[in-house]
Amino acid sequence: MFSIQQASALKGGSPLGAGLVQASRSLHTSSQSLAPVPPLPEKGGKVRHGLIPEEFFQLLYPKTGVTGPYMLGTGLILYMLSKEIYVINHETIAALTIGAIAVYGIKKFGPDVAAFADKLNEEKVAQFQEVKDHAMSSLVQAIENEKKEQWRVDGRSMLFDAKRNNVAMMLETNYRERLHMVTNEVKRRLDYQIALQNLHRRMELEHMVNWVEKSVISSISPQQEKESIAKCITDLKALAKTTQAKATA
Amino acid sequence: MMVNSFSQFESPVFLTIPLILLALILPWAFYPSRLHDDSSNRTLTLQNWFIGRFAKQLLASSTPKVHLWATLLVSLMLYIISLNLLGMLPYTFTPTTQLSMNMGLAVPLWLATVLVGFRNQPTLSLAHLLPEGTPTLLVPLLIIIETISLLIRPFALGVRLTANLTAGHLLIQLIATASLAFMWIMPAIATLTSILLLLLTLLEIAVAMIQAYVFVLLLSLYLQENS
């Protein structure tokens, strides 16, 4: 059972760190088994010639320089061959064959396969990124909507004022209309009364005139009528003479 | 010590520790757990891609009942292909050259497919013993033949895998020995033999992968037939 600090020390410290952490987790003895798994390193360690870690060359460099590890390797191989610790048999030929095939395959198809793996990773990351971007943009949109709603709420008092004004105007208009109607009605009634009075007066006048005419006509005696007619005739004759005289003059 | 050509297939024991257990467990180290599915490690990405493609291709044209066997079939395929390919390396032992192991894989799985078929739909499973449209006279004979062909399936599965791998390893050993023997006497012949060995190794790598696939494919077919 490792504590969390020891585990992180394990992870970073040595080249085997990641593997040791993974190995010690497999027993599920402590509650650390519930924690998230530390990720595997993205790229493997640097190797030279595909097999030997770069750290080995760095280890020997201070003491034996650049050719040190190669001398060591050659010496070891020759030692094992000469002492027949390693015997050359059919497996050596088979190993050479499969080594050649492996090297050829890796050299020829390696970059393509690596590019394919990178493309798969890109697609995976792009998917996650898209989800994140979509979430972010929808949240930003939500914030904008909220701000707009707040602005709308601020303007609500103006809306109420306008509505109130509208209602007041409507009430006023209605009142004035009613007032107008009332005055019209009153005027009509008064006009009627006036017309009635006028009618009365005219009828009285006409009646009076008729009565006066009748009484005058009835008062004219026949004698007076003759005399007035004769007077009229003499007047007319005199007038005629004067106009004749004017005409000839 | 090379007593005979088949001594390379003896189960390796070192100081009374059977090393075949180590050889059987070794492929487990190459496939990390599912907790690393979202890793951006190239190797892991390629592995996951391959497993996904294979599972989809194997189970695309099958019913949901067959999909219950998906884990078993895919992991079986991964196991056999890793054992075979690791056996291509020099000085390694290939457990799938042992008939005992292959029969141990083939017989229980085949028997499981047959029993599943007979338990869920016995009439249909029995009906498989008689192909459609056979003349009436041939019916008894054909049933016997089909039953024999059904019972021979586990042996065929196991022996196919064993024989292919054993033959391949044997050939590699013999031709490599010949190449080595000729190297100091007739280098030209040794070169030709080496070229032959190169081609053979290429073939063996292909066979290793194909045989694993065939094993799993046939099992899935037997399952589809019976489910």
Coordinates of C-alpha atoms in Angstrom, one line a residue:
Chain A
M1 CA 0.0 0.0 0.0
F2 CA 1.5 3.3 -1.1
S3 CA 0.4 6.7 0.1
I4 CA -0.5 9.3 -2.5
Q5 CA 2.8 11.2 -2.1
Q6 CA 4.8 8.1 -2.5
A7 CA 2.8 7.2 -5.6
S8 CA 3.4 10.6 -7.2
A9 CA 7.1 10.3 -6.3
L10 CA 7.1 6.9 -8.0
K11 CA 5.4 8.3 -11.0
G12 CA 7.8 11.1 -11.7
G13 CA 11.0 9.8 -10.3
S14 CA 12.4 6.9 -12.2
P15 CA 12.0 5.6 -15.8
L16 CA 9.9 2.8 -14.4
G17 CA 7.7 5.1 -12.4
A18 CA 4.5 4.9 -14.4
G19 CA 4.6 1.1 -14.5
L20 CA 5.3 0.7 -10.8
V21 CA 2.3 2.9 -10.0
Q22 CA 0.1 0.8 -12.2
A23 CA 1.4 -2.5 -10.8
S24 CA 0.8 -1.5 -7.2
R25 CA -2.8 -0.5 -7.9
S26 CA -3.8 -3.9 -9.1
L27 CA -4.4 -5.5 -5.7
H28 CA -7.2 -3.0 -4.6
T29 CA -6.2 -3.2 -1.0
S30 CA -6.4 0.5 -0.2
S31 CA -9.0 3.0 -1.1
Q32 CA -6.6 4.4 -3.6
S33 CA -8.1 1.9 -6.0
L34 CA -11.1 4.3 -6.2
A35 CA -8.9 7.2 -7.5
P36 CA -8.6 8.0 -11.1
V37 CA -5.8 6.2 -13.0
P38 CA -2.7 8.2 -13.7
P39 CA -2.4 8.3 -17.5
L40 CA 0.1 6.4 -19.5
P41 CA 2.9 8.5 -21.0
E42 CA 2.0 9.8 -24.4
K43 CA 5.3 9.0 -26.1
G44 CA 7.7 6.2 -25.2
G45 CA 11.1 6.9 -24.0
K46 CA 13.8 7.8 -26.5
V47 CA 15.6 4.8 -27.9
R48 CA 18.6 4.5 -30.1
H49 CA 18.6 1.8 -32.8
G50 CA 15.1 0.9 -31.8
L51 CA 16.2 -1.1 -28.8
I52 CA 18.6 0.6 -26.4
P53 CA 17.3 3.5 -24.3
E54 CA 19.0 6.9 -24.8
E55 CA 19.7 7.1 -21.0
F56 CA 22.2 4.2 -21.3
F57 CA 24.3 6.3 -23.7
Q58 CA 24.0 9.3 -21.5
L59 CA 25.1 7.2 -18.5
L60 CA 28.3 6.1 -20.2
Y61 CA 29.1 9.3 -22.0
P62 CA 31.0 11.1 -19.1
K63 CA 33.4 8.2 -18.7
T64 CA 33.7 6.7 -22.2
G65 CA 32.5 9.3 -24.6
V66 CA 30.5 8.7 -27.7
T67 CA 31.9 5.3 -28.7
G68 CA 31.8 3.8 -25.2
P69 CA 28.5 2.0 -25.4
Y70 CA 29.3 0.6 -28.8
M71 CA 32.6 -0.8 -27.6
L72 CA 30.8 -2.3 -24.7
G73 CA 28.2 -3.9 -26.9
T74 CA 30.7 -5.2 -29.4
G75 CA 32.9 -6.6 -26.6
L76 CA 30.0 -8.3 -25.0
I77 CA 28.8 -9.9 -28.2
L78 CA 32.3 -11.1 -29.1
Y79 CA 32.8 -12.4 -25.6
M80 CA 29.6 -14.4 -25.6
L81 CA 30.4 -15.8 -29.1
S82 CA 34.0 -16.7 -28.4
K83 CA 33.3 -18.4 -25.0
E84 CA 30.3 -20.1 -26.6
I85 CA 28.0 -18.7 -24.0
Y86 CA 25.8 -17.9 -27.0
V87 CA 26.0 -20.7 -29.6
I88 CA 25.2 -19.8 -33.2
N89 CA 22.4 -22.2 -34.2
H90 CA 19.4 -22.2 -36.5
E91 CA 17.7 -19.8 -34.2
T92 CA 20.3 -17.2 -35.0
I93 CA 19.5 -17.4 -38.7
A94 CA 15.8 -17.3 -37.9
A95 CA 16.4 -14.3 -35.6
L96 CA 18.3 -12.5 -38.3
T97 CA 15.5 -13.2 -40.8
I98 CA 12.8 -11.9 -38.6
G99 CA 14.9 -9.0 -37.5
A100 CA 15.4 -8.0 -41.1
I101 CA 11.6 -8.3 -41.7
A102 CA 10.8 -6.2 -38.6
V103 CA 13.3 -3.5 -39.5
Y104 CA 12.1 -3.3 -43.0
G105 CA 8.5 -3.2 -41.9
I106 CA 9.0 -0.5 -39.3
K107 CA 11.1 1.7 -41.6
K108 CA 8.7 1.4 -44.5
F109 CA 5.3 1.6 -42.8
G110 CA 6.2 3.3 -39.5
P111 CA 5.6 6.9 -40.4
D112 CA 2.3 6.1 -42.1
V113 CA 1.0 4.1 -39.1
A114 CA 2.2 6.8 -36.8
A115 CA 0.3 9.4 -38.9
F116 CA -2.8 7.2 -38.8
A117 CA -2.6 6.9 -35.0
D118 CA -2.1 10.6 -34.7
K119 CA -5.1 11.2 -36.9
L120 CA -7.3 9.0 -34.7
N121 CA -6.1 10.9 -31.7
E122 CA -6.9 14.2 -33.4
E123 CA -10.4 13.1 -34.2
K124 CA -11.0 12.0 -30.6
V125 CA -9.7 15.3 -29.3
A126 CA -11.6 17.3 -31.9
Q127 CA -14.8 15.5 -30.8
F128 CA -14.2 16.5 -27.2
Q129 CA -13.3 20.0 -28.2
E130 CA -16.4 20.3 -30.2
V131 CA -18.5 19.2 -27.3
K132 CA -16.7 21.7 -25.1
D133 CA -17.1 24.5 -27.7
H134 CA -20.7 23.8 -28.2
A135 CA -21.3 23.9 -24.4
M136 CA -19.5 27.1 -24.1
S137 CA -21.2 28.8 -27.0
S138 CA -24.6 27.7 -25.7
L139 CA -23.7 29.1 -22.2
V140 CA -22.6 32.4 -23.8
Q141 CA -25.9 32.5 -25.7
A142 CA -27.7 31.9 -22.4
I143 CA -25.9 34.7 -20.8
E144 CA -26.8 37.1 -23.6
N145 CA -30.4 36.0 -23.4
E146 CA -30.4 36.6 -19.7
K147 CA -28.9 40.1 -20.2
K148 CA -31.5 40.9 -22.8
E149 CA -34.2 39.8 -20.4
Q150 CA -32.8 42.0 -17.7
W151 CA -32.8 44.9 -20.1
R152 CA -36.4 44.1 -21.0
V153 CA -37.3 44.1 -17.3
D154 CA -35.7 47.5 -16.9
G155 CA -37.8 48.9 -19.7
R156 CA -41.0 47.4 -18.2
S157 CA -41.7 50.5 -16.2
M158 CA -41.7 52.6 -19.3
L159 CA -44.1 50.1 -20.8
F160 CA -46.4 50.5 -17.9
D161 CA -46.2 54.3 -18.1
A162 CA -47.0 54.2 -21.8
K163 CA -49.9 51.9 -21.1
R164 CA -51.1 54.1 -18.3
N165 CA -50.9 57.1 -20.6
N166 CA -52.9 55.3 -23.2
V167 CA -55.6 54.4 -20.8
A168 CA -55.8 57.9 -19.5
M169 CA -56.1 59.2 -23.0
M170 CA -58.8 56.8 -23.8
L171 CA -60.7 57.7 -20.7
E172 CA -60.3 61.4 -21.5
T173 CA -61.5 60.9 -25.1
N174 CA -64.4 58.9 -23.9
Y175 CA -65.3 61.6 -21.4
R176 CA -65.1 64.3 -24.0
E177 CA -67.2 62.3 -26.4
R178 CA -69.8 61.9 -23.8
L179 CA -69.6 65.6 -22.9
H180 CA -70.0 66.5 -26.6
M181 CA -73.0 64.2 -26.9
V182 CA -74.6 65.8 -23.9
T183 CA -74.1 69.3 -25.1
N184 CA -75.5 68.3 -28.5
E185 CA -78.6 66.8 -26.9
V186 CA -79.1 69.8 -24.7
K187 CA -78.7 72.1 -27.7
R188 CA -81.2 70.1 -29.7
R189 CA -83.7 70.3 -26.9
L190 CA -83.2 74.0 -26.5
D191 CA -83.4 74.5 -30.3
Y192 CA -86.6 72.7 -30.2
Q193 CA -88.0 75.0 -27.6
I194 CA -86.8 78.0 -29.5
A195 CA -88.4 76.7 -32.7
L196 CA -91.5 76.1 -30.8
Q197 CA -91.6 79.6 -29.4
N198 CA -90.9 81.0 -32.9
L199 CA -93.7 79.1 -34.3
H200 CA -96.0 80.3 -31.6
R201 CA -95.0 84.0 -32.2
R202 CA -95.4 83.6 -36.0
M203 CA -98.7 82.0 -35.6
E204 CA -99.8 84.7 -33.3
L205 CA -98.6 87.3 -35.8
E206 CA -100.2 85.7 -38.7
H207 CA -103.4 85.4 -36.8
M208 CA -103.2 89.0 -35.7
V209 CA -102.5 90.2 -39.3
N210 CA -105.4 88.1 -40.6
W211 CA -107.7 89.5 -37.9
V212 CA -106.5 93.1 -38.7
E213 CA -107.0 92.5 -42.4
K214 CA -110.4 91.1 -41.8
S215 CA -111.4 93.9 -39.6
V216 CA -110.1 96.5 -42.0
I217 CA -111.7 94.9 -44.9
S218 CA -114.9 94.6 -43.1
S219 CA -114.7 98.2 -41.9
I220 CA -114.4 99.5 -45.4
S221 CA -117.9 100.5 -46.3
P222 CA -119.1 100.5 -49.9
Q223 CA -119.3 104.3 -50.0
Q224 CA -115.7 104.7 -48.9
E225 CA -114.7 102.1 -51.4
K226 CA -116.3 104.0 -54.2
E227 CA -114.7 107.3 -53.1
S228 CA -111.3 105.7 -52.8
I229 CA -111.5 104.2 -56.3
A230 CA -112.6 107.5 -57.8
K231 CA -109.7 109.2 -56.0
C232 CA -107.4 106.6 -57.4
I233 CA -108.7 107.2 -60.9
T234 CA -108.2 111.0 -60.7
D235 CA -104.7 110.5 -59.3
L236 CA -103.8 108.2 -62.0
K237 CA -105.1 110.6 -64.6
A238 CA -103.0 113.4 -63.1
L239 CA -100.0 111.2 -63.1
A240 CA -100.5 110.3 -66.6
K241 CA -100.7 113.9 -67.6
T242 CA -97.5 114.8 -65.8
T243 CA -95.6 111.9 -67.4
Q244 CA -96.9 112.8 -70.8
A245 CA -95.7 116.3 -70.2
K246 CA -92.3 115.0 -69.1
A247 CA -92.1 112.8 -72.1
T248 CA -92.8 115.6 -74.6
A249 CA -90.5 118.0 -72.8
Chain B
M1 CA 19.8 -30.0 -26.5
M2 CA 18.4 -30.8 -30.0
V3 CA 17.6 -34.5 -29.7
N4 CA 15.1 -34.4 -32.6
S5 CA 13.4 -31.7 -34.6
F6 CA 10.4 -31.8 -32.4
S7 CA 12.2 -31.0 -29.2
Q8 CA 11.5 -27.3 -29.8
F9 CA 7.9 -28.1 -29.1
E10 CA 8.5 -29.7 -25.7
S11 CA 6.8 -27.8 -22.9
P12 CA 9.7 -25.8 -21.3
V13 CA 10.5 -26.6 -17.7
F14 CA 13.3 -24.8 -15.9
L15 CA 14.3 -26.2 -12.5
T16 CA 10.9 -27.9 -12.3
I17 CA 9.1 -24.6 -12.9
P18 CA 6.8 -25.0 -15.9
L19 CA 7.6 -22.0 -18.0
I20 CA 4.6 -22.5 -20.2
L21 CA 2.6 -20.7 -17.6
L22 CA 4.7 -17.6 -18.2
A23 CA 4.3 -18.0 -21.9
L24 CA 0.6 -18.2 -21.5
I25 CA 0.3 -15.1 -19.3
L26 CA 2.7 -13.0 -21.4
P27 CA 0.1 -11.5 -23.8
W28 CA -1.7 -10.0 -20.8
A29 CA 1.1 -7.6 -20.4
F30 CA 0.6 -6.1 -23.9
Y31 CA -3.0 -4.9 -23.5
P32 CA -3.5 -2.3 -20.8
S33 CA -6.8 -2.1 -19.0
R34 CA -9.9 -0.3 -20.3
L35 CA -9.2 2.6 -17.9
H36 CA -6.7 3.8 -20.5
D37 CA -9.2 3.9 -23.4
D38 CA -9.0 7.7 -23.7
S39 CA -5.2 7.6 -23.8
S40 CA -3.4 9.5 -26.5
N41 CA -0.6 7.0 -26.6
R42 CA -0.1 5.9 -30.2
T43 CA 0.2 2.2 -29.5
L44 CA -2.9 2.2 -27.4
T45 CA -4.9 4.1 -30.0
L46 CA -3.9 1.6 -32.6
Q47 CA -4.8 -1.3 -30.4
N48 CA -8.2 0.1 -29.6
W49 CA -8.8 0.9 -33.2
F50 CA -8.0 -2.6 -34.2
I51 CA -10.1 -4.3 -31.5
G52 CA -13.0 -2.1 -32.4
R53 CA -12.7 -2.8 -36.1
F54 CA -12.4 -6.5 -35.5
A55 CA -15.3 -6.7 -33.1
K56 CA -17.6 -4.8 -35.5
Q57 CA -16.6 -6.9 -38.5
L58 CA -17.0 -10.2 -36.6
L59 CA -20.4 -9.3 -35.1
A60 CA -21.9 -7.1 -37.8
S61 CA -24.1 -9.7 -39.4
S62 CA -25.3 -11.5 -36.3
T63 CA -28.2 -11.4 -33.9
P64 CA -28.1 -9.8 -30.4
K65 CA -27.9 -13.3 -28.9
V66 CA -24.6 -13.8 -30.6
H67 CA -23.4 -10.4 -29.3
L68 CA -23.4 -11.9 -25.8
W69 CA -20.4 -13.9 -26.9
A70 CA -18.5 -10.7 -28.1
T71 CA -16.2 -10.4 -25.2
L72 CA -15.2 -14.1 -25.4
L73 CA -14.6 -14.1 -29.1
V74 CA -12.6 -10.9 -29.3
S75 CA -10.5 -11.7 -26.4
L76 CA -9.9 -15.2 -27.8
M77 CA -8.8 -13.7 -31.1
L78 CA -6.4 -11.3 -29.3
Y79 CA -5.0 -14.0 -27.2
I80 CA -4.3 -16.4 -30.0
I81 CA -2.9 -13.8 -32.3
S82 CA -0.5 -12.5 -29.7
L83 CA 0.6 -16.0 -28.8
N84 CA 1.2 -16.8 -32.4
L85 CA 3.1 -13.6 -33.2
L86 CA 5.2 -13.7 -30.1
G87 CA 6.2 -17.2 -31.1
M88 CA 7.7 -15.8 -34.3
L89 CA 10.5 -14.2 -32.2
P90 CA 13.6 -16.3 -31.8
Y91 CA 14.0 -18.5 -28.7
T92 CA 10.3 -18.2 -27.7
F93 CA 7.9 -20.9 -27.0
T94 CA 4.5 -20.9 -28.8
P95 CA 1.9 -22.5 -26.6
T96 CA -0.5 -22.9 -29.5
T97 CA 1.7 -25.5 -30.9
Q98 CA 0.5 -27.8 -28.1
L99 CA -2.4 -29.9 -29.2
S100 CA -3.5 -30.1 -25.6
M101 CA -4.0 -26.3 -25.3
N102 CA -5.8 -26.0 -28.6
M103 CA -8.2 -28.8 -27.9
G104 CA -8.7 -27.2 -24.5
L105 CA -9.8 -24.1 -26.3
A106 CA -11.8 -25.7 -29.1
V107 CA -13.8 -28.5 -27.4
P108 CA -15.4 -26.5 -24.6
L109 CA -16.3 -23.6 -26.9
W110 CA -17.7 -25.8 -29.7
L111 CA -19.6 -27.9 -27.2
A112 CA -21.0 -24.7 -25.7
T113 CA -22.3 -23.6 -29.1
V114 CA -23.9 -27.0 -29.7
L115 CA -25.5 -27.1 -26.3
V116 CA -26.8 -23.5 -26.6
G117 CA -28.4 -24.5 -29.9
F118 CA -30.0 -27.7 -28.5
R119 CA -31.2 -26.0 -25.4
N120 CA -32.9 -22.9 -27.0
Q121 CA -34.1 -24.3 -30.3
P122 CA -33.7 -28.1 -30.4
T123 CA -35.8 -28.5 -33.6
L124 CA -33.8 -26.0 -35.6
S125 CA -30.5 -27.5 -34.4
L126 CA -31.5 -31.0 -35.4
A127 CA -32.7 -29.6 -38.7
H128 CA -29.2 -28.4 -39.5
L129 CA -28.3 -32.1 -39.8
L130 CA -30.2 -32.4 -43.1
P131 CA -29.5 -29.9 -45.9
E132 CA -32.5 -28.6 -47.8
G133 CA -33.6 -30.3 -50.9
T134 CA -32.0 -33.7 -50.6
P135 CA -33.6 -36.7 -52.3
T136 CA -35.5 -38.9 -50.0
L137 CA -33.3 -42.0 -50.6
L138 CA -30.2 -40.1 -49.4
V139 CA -31.7 -38.8 -46.2
P140 CA -30.4 -41.4 -43.7
L141 CA -27.0 -41.4 -45.2
L142 CA -26.8 -37.6 -45.2
I143 CA -27.9 -37.4 -41.6
I144 CA -25.1 -39.7 -40.6
I145 CA -22.6 -37.7 -42.7
E146 CA -23.8 -34.4 -41.2
T147 CA -23.6 -35.8 -37.7
I148 CA -20.1 -37.0 -38.2
S149 CA -19.2 -33.6 -39.7
L150 CA -20.7 -31.9 -36.6
L151 CA -18.8 -34.1 -34.2
I152 CA -15.5 -33.7 -36.0
R153 CA -15.6 -29.9 -35.7
P154 CA -13.7 -29.6 -32.4
F155 CA -11.0 -31.8 -33.6
A156 CA -10.8 -29.9 -36.8
L157 CA -10.6 -26.6 -35.0
G158 CA -7.9 -27.7 -32.6
V159 CA -5.8 -29.7 -35.0
R160 CA -6.0 -27.0 -37.7
L161 CA -4.4 -24.5 -35.4
T162 CA -1.8 -26.9 -34.0
A163 CA -0.8 -28.3 -37.3
N164 CA -0.4 -24.9 -39.0
L165 CA 1.8 -23.5 -36.3
T166 CA 3.8 -26.6 -35.7
A167 CA 4.4 -27.1 -39.4
G168 CA 5.5 -23.5 -39.7
H169 CA 7.9 -23.5 -36.8
L170 CA 9.3 -26.8 -38.0
L171 CA 9.9 -25.6 -41.5
I172 CA 11.6 -22.4 -40.1
Q173 CA 13.8 -24.6 -37.9
L174 CA 14.8 -27.0 -40.7
I175 CA 15.5 -24.4 -43.4
A176 CA 17.4 -22.2 -40.9
T177 CA 19.5 -25.3 -40.0
A178 CA 20.1 -26.0 -43.7
S179 CA 21.1 -22.4 -44.3
L180 CA 23.5 -22.5 -41.4
A181 CA 24.9 -25.8 -42.5
F182 CA 25.5 -24.6 -46.0
M183 CA 27.0 -21.3 -45.0
W184 CA 30.6 -22.4 -44.6
I185 CA 30.5 -24.9 -47.5
M186 CA 28.4 -23.4 -50.3
P187 CA 27.6 -19.8 -49.4
A188 CA 25.6 -19.4 -52.7
I189 CA 23.2 -22.1 -51.7
A190 CA 23.1 -20.6 -48.2
T191 CA 22.0 -17.3 -49.7
L192 CA 19.2 -19.0 -51.7
T193 CA 18.1 -20.9 -48.6
S194 CA 18.1 -17.7 -46.6
I195 CA 15.9 -16.0 -49.2
L196 CA 13.6 -19.0 -48.9
L197 CA 13.7 -18.6 -45.2
L198 CA 12.7 -14.9 -45.5
L199 CA 9.7 -15.7 -47.7
L200 CA 8.7 -18.5 -45.3
T201 CA 8.9 -16.2 -42.3
L202 CA 6.7 -13.7 -44.1
L203 CA 4.3 -16.6 -44.7
E204 CA 4.4 -17.7 -41.2
I205 CA 3.6 -14.2 -39.8
A206 CA 0.6 -14.2 -42.1
V207 CA -0.4 -17.7 -41.1
A208 CA -0.2 -16.8 -37.5
M209 CA -2.7 -14.0 -37.9
I210 CA -4.9 -15.9 -40.3
Q211 CA -5.2 -19.0 -38.2
A212 CA -6.2 -17.0 -35.1
Y213 CA -8.8 -15.2 -37.2
V214 CA -10.1 -18.5 -38.7
F215 CA -10.4 -20.1 -35.4
V216 CA -12.6 -17.3 -34.0
L217 CA -14.5 -16.9 -37.2
L218 CA -15.5 -20.6 -37.3
L219 CA -16.6 -20.5 -33.7
S220 CA -18.7 -17.5 -34.4
L221 CA -20.2 -19.2 -37.4
Y222 CA -21.1 -22.3 -35.4
L223 CA -22.6 -20.0 -32.8
Q224 CA -24.7 -18.1 -35.4
E225 CA -25.9 -21.4 -36.8
N226 CA -27.1 -22.6 -33.5
S227 CA -28.4 -19.4 -31.8

